[in-house]
Short mmCIF file of C-alpha atoms in Angstrom, two decimals:
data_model
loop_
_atom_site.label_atom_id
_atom_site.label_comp_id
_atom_site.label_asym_id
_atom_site.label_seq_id
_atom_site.Cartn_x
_atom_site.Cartn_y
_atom_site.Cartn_z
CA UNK A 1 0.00 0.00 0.00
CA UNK A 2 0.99 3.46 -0.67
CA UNK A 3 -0.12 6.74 0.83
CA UNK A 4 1.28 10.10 2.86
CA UNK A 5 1.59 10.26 6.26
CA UNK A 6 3.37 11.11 10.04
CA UNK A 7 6.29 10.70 11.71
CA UNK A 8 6.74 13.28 14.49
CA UNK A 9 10.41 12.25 14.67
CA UNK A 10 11.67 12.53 11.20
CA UNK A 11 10.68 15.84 9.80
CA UNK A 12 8.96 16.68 7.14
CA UNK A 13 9.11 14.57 4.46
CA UNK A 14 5.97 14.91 2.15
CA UNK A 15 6.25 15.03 -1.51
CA UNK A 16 5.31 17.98 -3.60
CA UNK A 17 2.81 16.07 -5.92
CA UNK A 18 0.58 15.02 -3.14
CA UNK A 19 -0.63 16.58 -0.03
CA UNK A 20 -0.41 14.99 3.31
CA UNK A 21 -3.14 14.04 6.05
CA UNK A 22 -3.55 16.64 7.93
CA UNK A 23 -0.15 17.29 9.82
CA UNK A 24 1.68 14.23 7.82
CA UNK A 25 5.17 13.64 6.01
CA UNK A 26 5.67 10.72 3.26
CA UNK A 27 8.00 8.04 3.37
CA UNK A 28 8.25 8.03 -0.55
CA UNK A 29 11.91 7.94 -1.91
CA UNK A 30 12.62 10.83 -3.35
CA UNK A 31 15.18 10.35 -6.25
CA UNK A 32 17.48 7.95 -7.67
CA UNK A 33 20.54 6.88 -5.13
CA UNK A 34 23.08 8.78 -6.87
CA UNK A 35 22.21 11.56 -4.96
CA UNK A 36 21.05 13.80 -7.78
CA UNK A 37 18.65 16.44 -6.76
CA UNK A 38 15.38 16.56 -8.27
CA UNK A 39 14.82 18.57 -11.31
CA UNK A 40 13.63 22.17 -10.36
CA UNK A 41 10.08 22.86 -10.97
CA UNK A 42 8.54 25.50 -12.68
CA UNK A 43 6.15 27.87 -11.46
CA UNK A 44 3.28 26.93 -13.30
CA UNK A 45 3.89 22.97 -12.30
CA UNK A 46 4.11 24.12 -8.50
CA UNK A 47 0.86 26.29 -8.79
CA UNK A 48 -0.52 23.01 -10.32
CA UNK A 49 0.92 20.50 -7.51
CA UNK A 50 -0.81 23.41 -5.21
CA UNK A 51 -3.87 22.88 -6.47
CA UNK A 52 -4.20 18.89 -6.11
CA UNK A 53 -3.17 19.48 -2.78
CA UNK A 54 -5.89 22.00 -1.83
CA UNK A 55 -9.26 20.31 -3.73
CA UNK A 56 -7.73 16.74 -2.53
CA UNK A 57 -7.56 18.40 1.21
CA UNK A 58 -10.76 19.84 1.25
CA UNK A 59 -12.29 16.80 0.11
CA UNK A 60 -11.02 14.29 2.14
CA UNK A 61 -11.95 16.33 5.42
CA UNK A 62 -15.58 16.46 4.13
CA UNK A 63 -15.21 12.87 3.43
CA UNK A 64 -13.73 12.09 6.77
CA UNK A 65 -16.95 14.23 8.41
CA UNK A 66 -19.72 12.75 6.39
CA UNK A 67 -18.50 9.86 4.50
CA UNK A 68 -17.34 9.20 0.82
CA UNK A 69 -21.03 8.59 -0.68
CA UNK A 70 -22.08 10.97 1.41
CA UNK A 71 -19.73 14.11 -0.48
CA UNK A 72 -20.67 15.26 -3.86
CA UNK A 73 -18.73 15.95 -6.22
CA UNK A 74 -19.92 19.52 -6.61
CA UNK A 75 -19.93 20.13 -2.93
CA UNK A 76 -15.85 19.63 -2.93
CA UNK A 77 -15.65 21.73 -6.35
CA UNK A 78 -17.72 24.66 -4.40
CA UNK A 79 -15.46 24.17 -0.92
CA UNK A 80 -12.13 24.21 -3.14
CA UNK A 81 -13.72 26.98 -4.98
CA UNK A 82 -13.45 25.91 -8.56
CA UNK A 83 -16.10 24.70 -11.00
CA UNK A 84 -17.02 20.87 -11.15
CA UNK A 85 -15.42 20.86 -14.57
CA UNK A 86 -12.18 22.35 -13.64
CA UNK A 87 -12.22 19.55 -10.77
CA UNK A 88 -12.76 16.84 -13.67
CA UNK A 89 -9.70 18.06 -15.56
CA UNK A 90 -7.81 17.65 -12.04
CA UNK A 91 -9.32 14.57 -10.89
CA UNK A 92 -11.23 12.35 -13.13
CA UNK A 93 -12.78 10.37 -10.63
CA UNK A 94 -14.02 10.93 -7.04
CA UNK A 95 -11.84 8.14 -6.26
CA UNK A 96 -8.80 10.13 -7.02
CA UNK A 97 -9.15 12.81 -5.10
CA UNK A 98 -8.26 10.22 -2.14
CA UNK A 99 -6.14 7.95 -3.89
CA UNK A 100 -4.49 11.11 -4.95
CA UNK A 101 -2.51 11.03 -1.57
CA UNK A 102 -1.29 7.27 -3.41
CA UNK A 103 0.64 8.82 -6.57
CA UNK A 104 3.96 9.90 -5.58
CA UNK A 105 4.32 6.17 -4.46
CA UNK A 106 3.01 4.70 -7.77
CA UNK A 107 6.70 4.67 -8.76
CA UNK A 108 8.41 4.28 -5.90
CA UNK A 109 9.67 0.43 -5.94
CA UNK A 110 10.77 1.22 -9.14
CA UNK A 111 13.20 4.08 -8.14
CA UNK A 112 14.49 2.11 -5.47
CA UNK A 113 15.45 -0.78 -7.73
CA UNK A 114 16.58 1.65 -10.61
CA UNK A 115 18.38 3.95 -7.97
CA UNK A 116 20.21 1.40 -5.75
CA UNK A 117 23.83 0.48 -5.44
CA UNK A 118 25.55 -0.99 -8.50
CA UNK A 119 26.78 -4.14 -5.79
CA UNK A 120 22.95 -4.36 -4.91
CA UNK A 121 20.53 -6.92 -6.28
CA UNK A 122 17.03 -5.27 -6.47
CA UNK A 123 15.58 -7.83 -3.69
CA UNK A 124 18.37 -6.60 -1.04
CA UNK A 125 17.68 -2.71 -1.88
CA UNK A 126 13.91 -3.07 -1.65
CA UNK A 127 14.22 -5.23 1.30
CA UNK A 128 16.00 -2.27 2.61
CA UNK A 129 13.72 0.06 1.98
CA UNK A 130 10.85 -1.77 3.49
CA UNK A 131 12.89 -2.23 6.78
CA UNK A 132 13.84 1.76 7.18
CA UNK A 133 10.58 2.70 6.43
CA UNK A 134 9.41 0.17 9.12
CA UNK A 135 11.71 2.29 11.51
CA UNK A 136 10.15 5.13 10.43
CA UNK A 137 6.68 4.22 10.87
CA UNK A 138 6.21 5.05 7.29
CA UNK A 139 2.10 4.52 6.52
CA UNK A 140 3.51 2.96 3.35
CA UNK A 141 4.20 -0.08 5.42
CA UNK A 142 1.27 -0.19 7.36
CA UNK A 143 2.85 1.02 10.63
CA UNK A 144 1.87 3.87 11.94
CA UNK A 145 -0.56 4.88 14.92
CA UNK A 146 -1.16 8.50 13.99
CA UNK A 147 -4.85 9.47 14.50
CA UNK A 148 -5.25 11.67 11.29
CA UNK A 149 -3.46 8.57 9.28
CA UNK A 150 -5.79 5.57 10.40
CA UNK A 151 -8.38 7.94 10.14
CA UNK A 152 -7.47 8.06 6.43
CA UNK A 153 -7.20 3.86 6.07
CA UNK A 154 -10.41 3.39 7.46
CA UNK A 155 -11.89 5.49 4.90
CA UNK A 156 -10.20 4.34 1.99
CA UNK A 157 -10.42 0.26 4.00
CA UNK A 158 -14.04 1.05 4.32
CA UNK A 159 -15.55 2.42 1.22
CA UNK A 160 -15.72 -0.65 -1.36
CA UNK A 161 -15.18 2.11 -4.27
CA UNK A 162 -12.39 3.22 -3.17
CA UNK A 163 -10.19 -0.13 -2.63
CA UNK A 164 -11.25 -0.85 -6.07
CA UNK A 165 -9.72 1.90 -7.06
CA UNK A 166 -6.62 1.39 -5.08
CA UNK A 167 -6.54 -1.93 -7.49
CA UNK A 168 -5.58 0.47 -10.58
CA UNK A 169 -2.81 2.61 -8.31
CA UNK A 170 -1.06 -1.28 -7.42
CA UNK A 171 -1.06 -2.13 -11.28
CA UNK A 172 0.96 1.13 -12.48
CA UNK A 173 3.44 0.81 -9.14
CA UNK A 174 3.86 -3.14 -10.51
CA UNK A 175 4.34 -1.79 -14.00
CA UNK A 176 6.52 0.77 -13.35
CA UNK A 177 8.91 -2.03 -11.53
CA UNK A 178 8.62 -4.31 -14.15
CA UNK A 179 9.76 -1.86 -16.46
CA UNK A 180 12.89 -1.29 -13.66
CA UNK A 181 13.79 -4.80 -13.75
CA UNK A 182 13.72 -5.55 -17.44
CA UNK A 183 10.31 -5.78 -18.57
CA UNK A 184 10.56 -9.27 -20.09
CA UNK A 185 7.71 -11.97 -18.99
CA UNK A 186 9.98 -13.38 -15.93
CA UNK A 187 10.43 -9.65 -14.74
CA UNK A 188 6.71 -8.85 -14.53
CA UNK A 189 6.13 -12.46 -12.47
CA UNK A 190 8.96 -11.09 -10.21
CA UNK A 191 6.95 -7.78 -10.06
CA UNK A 192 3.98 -8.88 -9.33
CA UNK A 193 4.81 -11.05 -6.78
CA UNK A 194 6.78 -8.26 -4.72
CA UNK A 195 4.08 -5.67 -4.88
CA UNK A 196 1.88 -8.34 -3.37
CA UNK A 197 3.90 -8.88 -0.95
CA UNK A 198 4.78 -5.35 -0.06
CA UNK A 199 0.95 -4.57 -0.20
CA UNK A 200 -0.02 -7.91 2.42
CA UNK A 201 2.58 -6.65 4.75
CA UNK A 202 1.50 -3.51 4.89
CA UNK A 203 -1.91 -4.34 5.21
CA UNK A 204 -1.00 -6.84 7.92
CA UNK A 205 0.57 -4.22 9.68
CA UNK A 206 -2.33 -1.89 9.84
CA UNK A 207 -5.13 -4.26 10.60
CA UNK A 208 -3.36 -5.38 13.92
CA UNK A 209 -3.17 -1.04 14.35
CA UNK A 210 -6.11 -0.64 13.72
CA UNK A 211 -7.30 -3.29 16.24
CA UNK A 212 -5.63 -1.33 18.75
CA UNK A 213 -2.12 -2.28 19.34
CA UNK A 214 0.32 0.39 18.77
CA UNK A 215 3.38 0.90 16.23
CA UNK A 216 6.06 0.23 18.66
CA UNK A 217 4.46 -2.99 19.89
CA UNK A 218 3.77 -4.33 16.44
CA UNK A 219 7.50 -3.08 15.24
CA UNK A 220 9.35 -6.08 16.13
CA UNK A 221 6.51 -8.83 14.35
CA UNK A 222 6.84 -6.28 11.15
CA UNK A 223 10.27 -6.49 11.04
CA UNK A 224 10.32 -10.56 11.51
CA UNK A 225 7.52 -10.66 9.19
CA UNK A 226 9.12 -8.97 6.60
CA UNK A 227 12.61 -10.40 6.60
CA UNK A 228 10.39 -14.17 6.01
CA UNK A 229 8.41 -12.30 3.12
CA UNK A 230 11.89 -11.47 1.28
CA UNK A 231 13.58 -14.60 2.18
CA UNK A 232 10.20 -16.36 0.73
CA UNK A 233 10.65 -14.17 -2.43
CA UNK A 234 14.15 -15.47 -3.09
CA UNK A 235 13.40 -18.97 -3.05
CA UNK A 236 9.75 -19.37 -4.13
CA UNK A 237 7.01 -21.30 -2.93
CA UNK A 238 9.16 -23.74 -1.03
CA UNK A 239 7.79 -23.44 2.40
CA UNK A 240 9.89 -21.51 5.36
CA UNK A 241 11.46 -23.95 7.89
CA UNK A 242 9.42 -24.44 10.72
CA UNK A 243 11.39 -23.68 14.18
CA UNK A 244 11.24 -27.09 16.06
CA UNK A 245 10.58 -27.60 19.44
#
């Protein structure tokens, strides 16, 4: 799963293309591993990113109030103070102006593999990733007890549209790492088998949140639960060991 969200600790770390929940950072990587900055934006491109950000704000905190089906479309065009059209042109579904808060992490497995260490394979890097963004309590893993972000899952969690759409967000992000590993036949069965994984851990992750344990008490399962997932990625469908006794 992919989406914005808080860690008090680390700063600010949300992405211009998407706006955060309320008081949130993202865990997204940002650029390739070289180090390279991104490319500068223009002013017309940042008034743009601006603008997702406000109509997708005001609409998820009427969504969050009332409920997805409960929202029109017009009623978020008239609080973000733009015609229903001009929202269209923005967002072409309702849908999106959620899973809006999903796009700068369409991409993201694929920069890690295309960004990592020329001594890396792309299992170890996004293995890697995974883990720091477990310390991190990225939302992108699932593992994070911030009010404003579970707030946000159990929307998107409990409105049927919306986790269809989510489907459609998950096919690009496995694309887009296909396409970073080779994009022959055996590269897109490796990607789709990591995204699933990546997406059940994550998931995992939140439900036992959302049930009310907290992030630092579900930390140490993640990480075990994780480093079985990648293992279980390197060698198949063979079945873990089993510890004895």
């Amino acid at each position: 799963m992919v989406m914005n969200g808080e860690n008090p600790a680390n700063g600010d770390r949300s992405g211009p293309a998407s706006g955060p929940v309320p008081g949130s950072t993202s865990g997204s990587a940002s650029g390739p591993a070289s180090g390279d900055g991104p490319a500068p934006v223009g002013l017309r491109e940042r008034k743009k990113r601006l603008t997702y950000q406000a109509v997708s704000d005001a609409a998820i905190t009427m969504f969050l109030e009332r409920g997805f089906d409960k929202v029109s479309v017009a009623e978020v065009a008239a609080a973000a103070d733009i015609s229903k059209p001009t929202l269209f042109r923005y967002f072409p579904a309702k849908e999106d102006l959620v899973l809006h808060r999903f796009a700068d992490h369409e991409d993201e497995a694929a920069r890690v593999v295309t960004g990592r260490a020329p001594d890396d394979t792309p299992l170890d890097a996004l293995r890697r990733h995974f883990l720091d963004g477990l310390d991190r309590r990225d939302p992108v893993t699932g593992l994070c007890d911030v009010p404003q972000v579970l707030a946000f899952l159990r929307l998107l969690y409990g409105t049927p549209s919306l986790v269809a759409r989510l489907h459609a967000y998950q096919g690009r992000s496995e694309a887009a790492l296909a396409r970073a590993l080779g994009g022959g036949l055996s590269d897109r069965l490796a990607a789709g088998q990591i995204i699933a994984v990546l997406r059940i851990l994550a998931l995992e992750n939140w439900r036992r949140i959302d049930a009310g344990e907290s992030a630092d008490r579900v930390y140490a399962g993640a990480v075990q639960a994780a480093e079985e997932a990648f293992v279980q990625l390197r060698t198949g469908l063979d079945p873990l060991p089993q510890p004895r006794g």
